[in-house]
Short mmCIF file of C-alpha atoms in Angstrom, two decimals:
data_model
loop_
_atom_site.label_atom_id
_atom_site.label_comp_id
_atom_site.label_asym_id
_atom_site.label_seq_id
_atom_site.Cartn_x
_atom_site.Cartn_y
_atom_site.Cartn_z
CA SER P 1 95.40 -119.69 -75.89
CA VAL P 2 93.70 -120.80 -72.97
CA ILE P 3 90.07 -122.32 -73.08
CA GLN P 4 87.43 -120.79 -70.45
CA PRO P 5 86.03 -123.24 -68.52
CA ILE P 6 81.88 -123.47 -69.16
CA ASP P 7 80.54 -121.12 -66.17
CA ALA P 8 76.85 -122.00 -66.89
CA PHE P 9 74.55 -123.76 -69.55
CA GLY P 10 72.00 -122.93 -71.28
CA THR P 11 68.41 -123.62 -71.19
CA TYR P 12 68.20 -126.36 -73.00
CA ILE P 13 70.51 -129.24 -74.22
CA GLU P 14 71.16 -131.07 -78.30
CA SER P 15 72.49 -134.24 -79.18
CA VAL P 16 73.06 -136.03 -81.32
CA ASN P 17 74.61 -139.97 -81.14
CA HIS P 18 77.39 -140.86 -84.05
CA ASN P 19 80.47 -142.81 -83.84
CA PHE P 20 83.61 -141.14 -86.04
CA LEU P 21 85.42 -143.93 -86.15
CA SER P 22 85.68 -147.32 -86.53
CA HIS P 23 85.35 -148.94 -83.07
CA PRO P 24 82.46 -149.10 -81.35
CA ASP P 25 83.48 -147.93 -78.14
CA SER P 26 83.89 -145.02 -80.03
CA LEU P 27 80.04 -143.65 -80.01
CA SER P 28 80.68 -140.52 -78.49
CA SER P 29 77.78 -137.20 -77.49
CA PHE P 30 78.01 -134.02 -79.90
CA LEU P 31 75.91 -131.71 -77.85
CA CYS P 32 75.18 -127.66 -77.60
CA ASP P 33 73.71 -125.37 -75.70
CA GLY P 34 73.28 -122.24 -77.50
CA THR P 35 74.93 -120.48 -75.76
CA ASN P 36 78.93 -121.90 -75.46
CA LEU P 37 80.71 -123.71 -78.10
CA ALA P 38 79.57 -127.17 -79.34
CA MET P 39 81.16 -130.50 -77.17
CA MET P 40 81.14 -134.10 -77.67
CA TYR P 41 80.76 -136.04 -74.41
CA SER P 42 83.72 -138.57 -74.16
CA PRO P 43 82.46 -141.63 -72.56
CA GLN P 44 85.79 -142.15 -72.21
CA TYR P 45 87.51 -140.00 -70.61
CA HIS P 46 83.73 -138.65 -68.69
CA THR P 47 84.68 -134.99 -70.06
CA LEU P 48 83.31 -132.07 -72.25
CA LEU P 49 85.97 -131.66 -74.75
CA PRO P 50 84.81 -128.38 -77.10
CA ILE P 51 84.51 -128.66 -80.44
CA SER P 52 85.94 -125.00 -82.43
CA THR P 53 86.13 -123.42 -85.60
CA ASN P 54 89.14 -121.77 -84.09
CA PHE P 55 90.02 -121.95 -80.69
CA ASN P 56 92.35 -118.45 -81.31
CA VAL P 57 89.03 -116.40 -81.45
CA LEU P 58 86.87 -117.86 -79.02
CA ALA P 59 84.95 -114.62 -78.48
CA ASP P 60 81.32 -114.93 -79.87
CA GLN P 61 81.82 -118.54 -81.32
CA LYS P 62 78.73 -120.27 -80.00
CA ALA P 63 76.23 -123.20 -81.24
CA THR P 64 73.01 -123.38 -80.92
CA HIS P 65 71.99 -126.58 -83.31
CA LEU P 66 73.49 -129.49 -84.98
CA ALA P 67 73.38 -132.19 -87.23
CA VAL P 68 75.66 -135.27 -88.66
CA HIS P 69 75.70 -135.43 -92.15
CA ASN P 70 78.02 -137.72 -94.31
CA GLU P 71 80.52 -138.06 -92.20
CA LYS P 72 80.37 -134.45 -91.30
CA LEU P 73 79.23 -132.63 -87.66
CA MET P 74 77.81 -128.84 -88.28
CA PHE P 75 76.64 -126.58 -86.48
CA SER P 76 74.84 -123.41 -86.81
CA THR P 77 75.93 -120.74 -84.87
CA GLY P 78 73.70 -118.64 -84.17
CA SER P 79 74.18 -115.53 -86.79
CA GLY P 80 72.54 -116.97 -89.49
CA THR P 81 75.66 -119.09 -90.75
CA PHE P 82 76.21 -122.91 -90.23
CA ASN P 83 80.29 -125.36 -90.00
CA ILE P 84 80.72 -127.93 -91.82
CA SER P 85 83.61 -130.05 -89.95
CA GLU P 86 86.57 -132.09 -92.20
CA PRO P 87 84.25 -135.81 -93.72
CA GLY P 88 85.75 -137.70 -90.66
CA SER P 89 87.17 -135.08 -88.65
CA PRO P 90 84.69 -133.41 -86.40
CA PHE P 91 87.56 -131.53 -84.83
CA ASN P 92 88.81 -129.92 -87.80
CA TYR P 93 87.90 -127.22 -89.32
CA ALA P 94 90.42 -126.10 -92.12
CA GLY P 95 89.46 -125.04 -95.92
CA ALA P 96 91.40 -126.81 -97.47
CA TYR P 97 90.89 -130.16 -96.80
CA GLY P 98 87.09 -129.85 -97.58
CA ALA P 99 85.43 -127.91 -94.22
CA ALA P 100 83.42 -124.88 -95.10
CA ASN P 101 80.91 -122.34 -93.57
CA ILE P 102 77.47 -121.57 -95.10
CA GLY P 103 74.95 -118.90 -94.31
CA VAL P 104 71.28 -119.09 -94.82
CA GLY P 105 70.24 -115.25 -94.28
CA ASP P 106 67.99 -116.19 -90.92
CA PHE P 107 68.74 -117.93 -88.08
CA ILE P 108 68.41 -121.73 -87.64
CA THR P 109 66.31 -123.24 -86.35
CA ALA P 110 66.86 -126.30 -86.43
CA MET P 111 69.30 -128.61 -88.66
CA LYS P 112 68.04 -132.60 -89.55
CA SER P 113 70.09 -134.89 -92.12
CA ALA P 114 66.85 -135.70 -94.65
CA ASP P 115 68.50 -138.97 -96.33
CA SER P 116 72.43 -139.15 -98.53
CA GLU P 117 72.22 -136.11 -100.70
CA HIS P 118 70.80 -133.67 -99.17
CA MET P 119 70.52 -132.20 -95.15
CA ILE P 120 67.77 -130.02 -94.60
CA VAL P 121 68.10 -126.01 -92.46
CA TYR P 122 65.13 -124.64 -91.08
CA THR P 123 64.49 -120.93 -90.19
CA LYS P 124 61.33 -119.80 -88.77
CA LYS P 125 60.43 -119.35 -91.91
CA GLY P 126 61.08 -122.43 -94.08
CA ALA P 127 63.76 -124.92 -95.39
CA ARG P 128 66.60 -125.40 -97.67
CA LYS P 129 68.62 -127.85 -98.35
CA LEU P 130 72.01 -128.59 -98.69
CA THR P 131 73.61 -130.74 -101.93
CA GLY P 132 77.44 -131.66 -102.06
CA THR P 133 80.41 -133.47 -100.84
CA ASP P 134 82.83 -130.76 -100.03
CA ASN P 135 83.19 -126.78 -100.68
CA THR P 136 84.08 -127.54 -103.77
CA ASN P 137 80.57 -128.44 -104.51
CA TRP P 138 78.49 -127.57 -101.79
CA ALA P 139 74.67 -126.42 -103.22
CA PHE P 140 72.49 -124.82 -100.98
CA TYR P 141 68.24 -124.83 -102.26
CA ASP P 142 65.57 -123.61 -100.83
CA ALA P 143 63.67 -127.44 -100.26
CA ALA P 144 59.81 -125.76 -99.20
CA SER P 145 59.25 -121.96 -98.60
CA ASN P 146 56.40 -123.25 -96.56
CA VAL P 147 57.43 -124.77 -93.93
CA GLY P 148 59.49 -123.43 -91.14
CA SER P 149 60.34 -124.68 -87.74
CA GLN P 150 60.42 -123.46 -84.44
CA PRO P 151 63.90 -124.18 -82.44
CA ARG P 152 63.96 -126.81 -82.23
CA GLY P 153 60.80 -128.17 -83.63
CA VAL P 154 62.03 -131.37 -86.35
CA GLN P 155 62.50 -134.75 -85.92
CA LYS P 156 62.66 -137.45 -88.40
CA LEU P 157 60.26 -140.53 -88.98
CA ASP P 158 60.76 -142.20 -92.46
CA ASP P 159 59.33 -137.91 -93.69
CA ILE P 160 60.82 -134.67 -91.61
CA TYR P 161 58.16 -133.40 -89.60
CA SER P 162 58.50 -129.62 -88.14
CA LEU P 163 56.14 -127.87 -85.24
CA SER P 164 56.08 -124.65 -85.95
CA THR P 165 53.40 -120.96 -85.06
CA ARG P 166 51.47 -122.89 -88.61
CA GLY P 167 50.97 -125.87 -87.09
CA VAL P 168 52.74 -128.93 -87.57
CA GLY P 169 54.39 -129.45 -91.72
CA SER P 170 55.85 -131.94 -93.26
CA LEU P 171 58.24 -132.51 -96.00
CA ILE P 172 58.17 -135.75 -98.26
CA ARG P 173 61.13 -136.52 -100.61
CA THR P 174 59.24 -136.62 -104.22
CA GLU P 175 59.85 -138.64 -107.47
CA THR P 176 62.19 -135.88 -108.62
CA SER P 177 65.51 -136.24 -108.81
CA GLY P 178 66.74 -134.00 -105.56
CA GLY P 179 62.68 -132.69 -104.84
CA TYR P 180 61.06 -132.25 -101.64
CA SER P 181 56.96 -130.93 -101.22
CA GLY P 182 56.20 -129.12 -98.51
CA GLY P 183 52.95 -129.12 -96.90
CA SER P 184 50.79 -128.83 -93.26
CA VAL P 185 49.79 -132.15 -91.73
CA SER P 186 47.66 -130.52 -89.36
CA THR P 187 44.60 -128.39 -90.49
CA HIS P 188 41.83 -130.94 -89.65
CA VAL P 189 43.45 -130.00 -85.52
CA GLN P 190 44.61 -126.57 -85.82
CA GLU P 191 42.66 -124.94 -84.19
CA ARG P 192 43.00 -126.35 -80.69
CA ILE P 193 47.38 -126.44 -81.99
CA ALA P 194 47.76 -122.68 -83.33
CA ASP P 195 48.93 -121.33 -79.48
CA LEU P 196 51.37 -124.11 -79.18
CA GLY P 197 54.47 -123.08 -81.29
CA THR P 198 55.45 -120.49 -79.71
CA LYS P 199 55.30 -122.75 -76.54
CA LEU P 200 57.98 -125.29 -77.82
CA ALA P 201 60.55 -126.32 -76.14
CA CYS P 202 61.86 -129.69 -77.45
CA SER P 203 60.85 -132.54 -79.02
CA THR P 204 61.39 -136.64 -79.63
CA THR P 205 61.18 -138.85 -82.17
CA LEU P 206 59.71 -142.97 -81.20
CA THR P 207 60.63 -144.76 -83.78
CA THR P 208 59.30 -147.99 -82.53
CA LYS P 209 55.80 -146.07 -82.11
CA GLU P 210 55.76 -144.30 -85.23
CA GLN P 211 55.47 -141.07 -83.35
CA ILE P 212 56.81 -137.21 -82.91
CA ARG P 213 56.08 -136.07 -79.36
CA TRP P 214 56.98 -131.82 -79.16
CA TYR P 215 57.19 -130.98 -75.65
CA PHE P 216 55.78 -127.10 -73.87
CA SER P 217 56.26 -124.83 -71.12
CA ASP P 218 52.78 -124.90 -69.96
CA ASN P 219 52.92 -128.74 -69.21
CA THR P 220 51.81 -129.96 -72.47
CA PHE P 221 53.07 -131.93 -74.98
CA LEU P 222 51.99 -132.88 -78.14
CA MET P 223 51.62 -136.30 -80.34
CA LEU P 224 52.15 -137.59 -83.92
CA THR P 225 51.70 -140.94 -85.15
CA VAL P 226 51.99 -141.50 -88.48
CA LEU P 227 49.82 -144.04 -89.64
CA PRO P 228 50.93 -145.84 -92.73
CA THR P 229 47.56 -146.96 -94.65
CA ALA P 230 46.27 -148.31 -98.04
CA ASP P 231 45.26 -144.58 -99.19
CA GLY P 232 48.71 -143.19 -97.57
CA MET P 233 49.86 -141.44 -94.99
CA VAL P 234 46.94 -141.06 -92.02
CA TYR P 235 48.01 -139.00 -88.54
CA SER P 236 47.00 -138.95 -85.89
CA TYR P 237 47.35 -136.77 -82.55
CA GLY P 238 46.77 -136.00 -78.94
CA ILE P 239 47.50 -134.00 -76.64
CA ALA P 240 49.36 -135.04 -73.11
CA GLU P 241 50.37 -133.18 -69.96
CA TYR P 242 52.37 -134.15 -66.47
CA ASP P 243 50.51 -131.62 -64.73
CA ASP P 244 53.44 -129.71 -62.84
CA ARG P 245 56.64 -130.95 -64.27
CA PRO P 246 57.58 -128.95 -67.29
CA VAL P 247 59.70 -131.21 -69.67
CA LYS P 248 62.98 -129.66 -70.52
CA ASN P 249 65.32 -131.33 -72.47
CA VAL P 250 63.81 -135.03 -72.93
CA SER P 251 66.30 -137.76 -75.34
CA THR P 252 65.08 -140.92 -76.93
CA GLU P 253 67.37 -143.99 -77.35
CA VAL P 254 67.92 -147.24 -78.10
CA TRP P 255 69.39 -149.49 -75.57
CA THR P 256 71.63 -151.88 -75.10
CA ASP P 257 68.88 -154.46 -74.23
CA GLY P 258 66.70 -153.60 -77.46
CA ARG P 259 64.62 -151.50 -75.66
CA GLU P 260 63.27 -147.58 -77.01
CA ARG P 261 62.73 -145.96 -73.59
CA THR P 262 62.52 -141.72 -73.63
CA PHE P 263 63.74 -139.57 -70.80
CA PHE P 264 63.60 -136.34 -69.90
CA THR P 265 64.24 -134.12 -67.49
CA SER P 266 61.73 -131.18 -65.79
CA ASP P 267 63.45 -127.74 -63.88
CA THR P 268 63.07 -130.74 -60.16
CA GLY P 269 66.60 -131.71 -60.81
CA TYR P 270 65.78 -135.28 -61.62
CA VAL P 271 65.49 -137.68 -64.64
CA TYR P 272 62.34 -139.45 -65.48
CA GLU P 273 61.58 -141.80 -68.03
CA ALA P 274 58.45 -141.67 -70.12
CA ASP P 275 55.63 -144.56 -71.04
CA VAL P 276 57.28 -147.09 -67.85
CA GLY P 277 55.24 -148.22 -64.77
CA SER P 278 51.34 -147.49 -63.52
CA ASN P 279 52.25 -144.49 -62.17
CA PHE P 280 53.74 -140.43 -62.39
CA ASP P 281 56.23 -140.59 -59.64
CA GLY P 282 53.68 -141.82 -57.16
CA GLY P 283 50.90 -139.53 -58.84
CA LYS P 284 47.56 -141.07 -60.85
CA VAL P 285 48.33 -140.71 -64.93
CA TYR P 286 45.66 -139.65 -65.94
CA SER P 287 44.52 -139.06 -69.61
CA TYR P 288 41.16 -138.20 -72.23
CA LEU P 289 40.16 -139.29 -75.10
CA GLU P 290 37.39 -136.80 -76.95
CA LEU P 291 35.88 -137.45 -80.41
CA HIS P 292 35.25 -135.68 -83.20
CA SER P 293 30.75 -134.57 -83.74
CA ASN P 294 29.35 -137.07 -85.46
CA HIS P 295 25.78 -135.83 -87.30
CA LEU P 296 24.37 -139.82 -88.10
CA ARG P 297 24.29 -138.65 -91.09
CA THR P 298 22.46 -135.70 -92.62
CA PRO P 299 23.15 -133.26 -90.35
CA GLY P 300 20.01 -130.82 -91.60
CA ASN P 301 17.93 -132.92 -89.33
CA ASN P 302 16.87 -132.88 -85.40
CA LYS P 303 17.24 -135.99 -84.05
CA SER P 304 16.67 -137.48 -80.75
CA PHE P 305 17.88 -140.20 -78.31
CA LYS P 306 16.87 -142.72 -75.53
CA LYS P 307 20.12 -144.75 -74.73
CA ILE P 308 23.83 -143.95 -75.44
CA PHE P 309 25.80 -147.54 -75.51
CA PHE P 310 29.47 -147.73 -74.19
CA GLU P 311 32.38 -150.88 -74.94
CA ALA P 312 36.18 -150.46 -73.83
CA GLU P 313 37.72 -153.24 -73.27
CA GLY P 314 41.55 -152.96 -70.92
CA THR P 315 44.55 -155.49 -70.14
CA ASN P 316 43.84 -154.04 -66.84
CA PRO P 317 42.17 -151.84 -64.19
CA VAL P 318 40.95 -148.08 -64.92
CA THR P 319 38.65 -145.60 -63.87
CA LEU P 320 37.04 -144.24 -67.24
CA THR P 321 34.69 -140.95 -66.60
CA LEU P 322 32.60 -140.91 -69.71
CA GLU P 323 31.02 -137.90 -70.60
CA TYR P 324 28.52 -136.49 -74.05
CA LYS P 325 27.36 -133.83 -75.98
CA THR P 326 24.90 -132.41 -78.43
CA ASN P 327 24.67 -130.21 -80.23
CA TYR P 328 28.48 -129.02 -81.10
CA GLY P 329 28.85 -128.99 -77.25
CA ALA P 330 25.79 -126.42 -76.49
CA LYS P 331 24.59 -129.25 -74.20
CA VAL P 332 26.43 -131.39 -71.67
CA TYR P 333 24.96 -134.09 -69.88
CA GLU P 334 26.37 -135.34 -67.15
CA ALA P 335 29.75 -137.52 -66.65
CA ARG P 336 29.47 -141.47 -65.96
CA ASN P 337 32.35 -142.68 -63.79
CA PHE P 338 33.07 -146.95 -64.84
CA THR P 339 35.21 -148.88 -63.05
#
């Protein structure tokens, strides 16, 4: 058979870097775009190599999401199933050597290796876990029916977090063998992020900041920072925006010098690096912070204010605009600028 060239890429790129071989220079990038076959980028030959379970029948073959789990490449097909390669051989899919094809019964929206024992497969409605080592003992169970994900909405810190139309959900390993606990971690900001799920474009994890970012088609992005405390995890949220550049694809990797760097593409034809410099492509960088209403002891008593003191400390010059509100925003006072 003749492998047809790629006429056009899909609307997104999803990738995972992994070395299936022994030599350090063999690190490769495995990717999919939701339209074509799964692919591997060869840094040695600077080309894309197609991956297929059957090169004799290429019709209706495409890869929508992928992951690496226990030295096996796994990718979903867009039709409710996902393929598992032979151990250590991402190009081989013979059932006699441990490869498999498993049905989910719904469209897969994300795949993430949770630990050495479990691969988590997400749909919009929930999450399921795959256990086992090869096609002789694969088992597929529900992990959490209340935690789903939009396409490309799953990221991992120590635990796995996903974004769906129900908000941000977490999947946490419990002390029970093979057990997971799923639930929402965005209840306190649900009103603010309720309509973002349907706008999701891509996401990334910044491990050095203990942060996950979800990017949306309206140019905004949601930041979740996980803060360990003596009383458990605290979840801090922020929303930012690139005024005229929607983030189409994003990737965060550790560079050869040990720095973690985040790059993204937009619809301008350029590749951008996030979180560097004092401006954005020559333009000013705007940030805002809105604190929750503080009723100062009991809200049953009316109060009056004569002065408000504001203190801040910065490492670089910055212009601040401060405004305050009373009665939960019923009255907004004139903004003041500070330099």
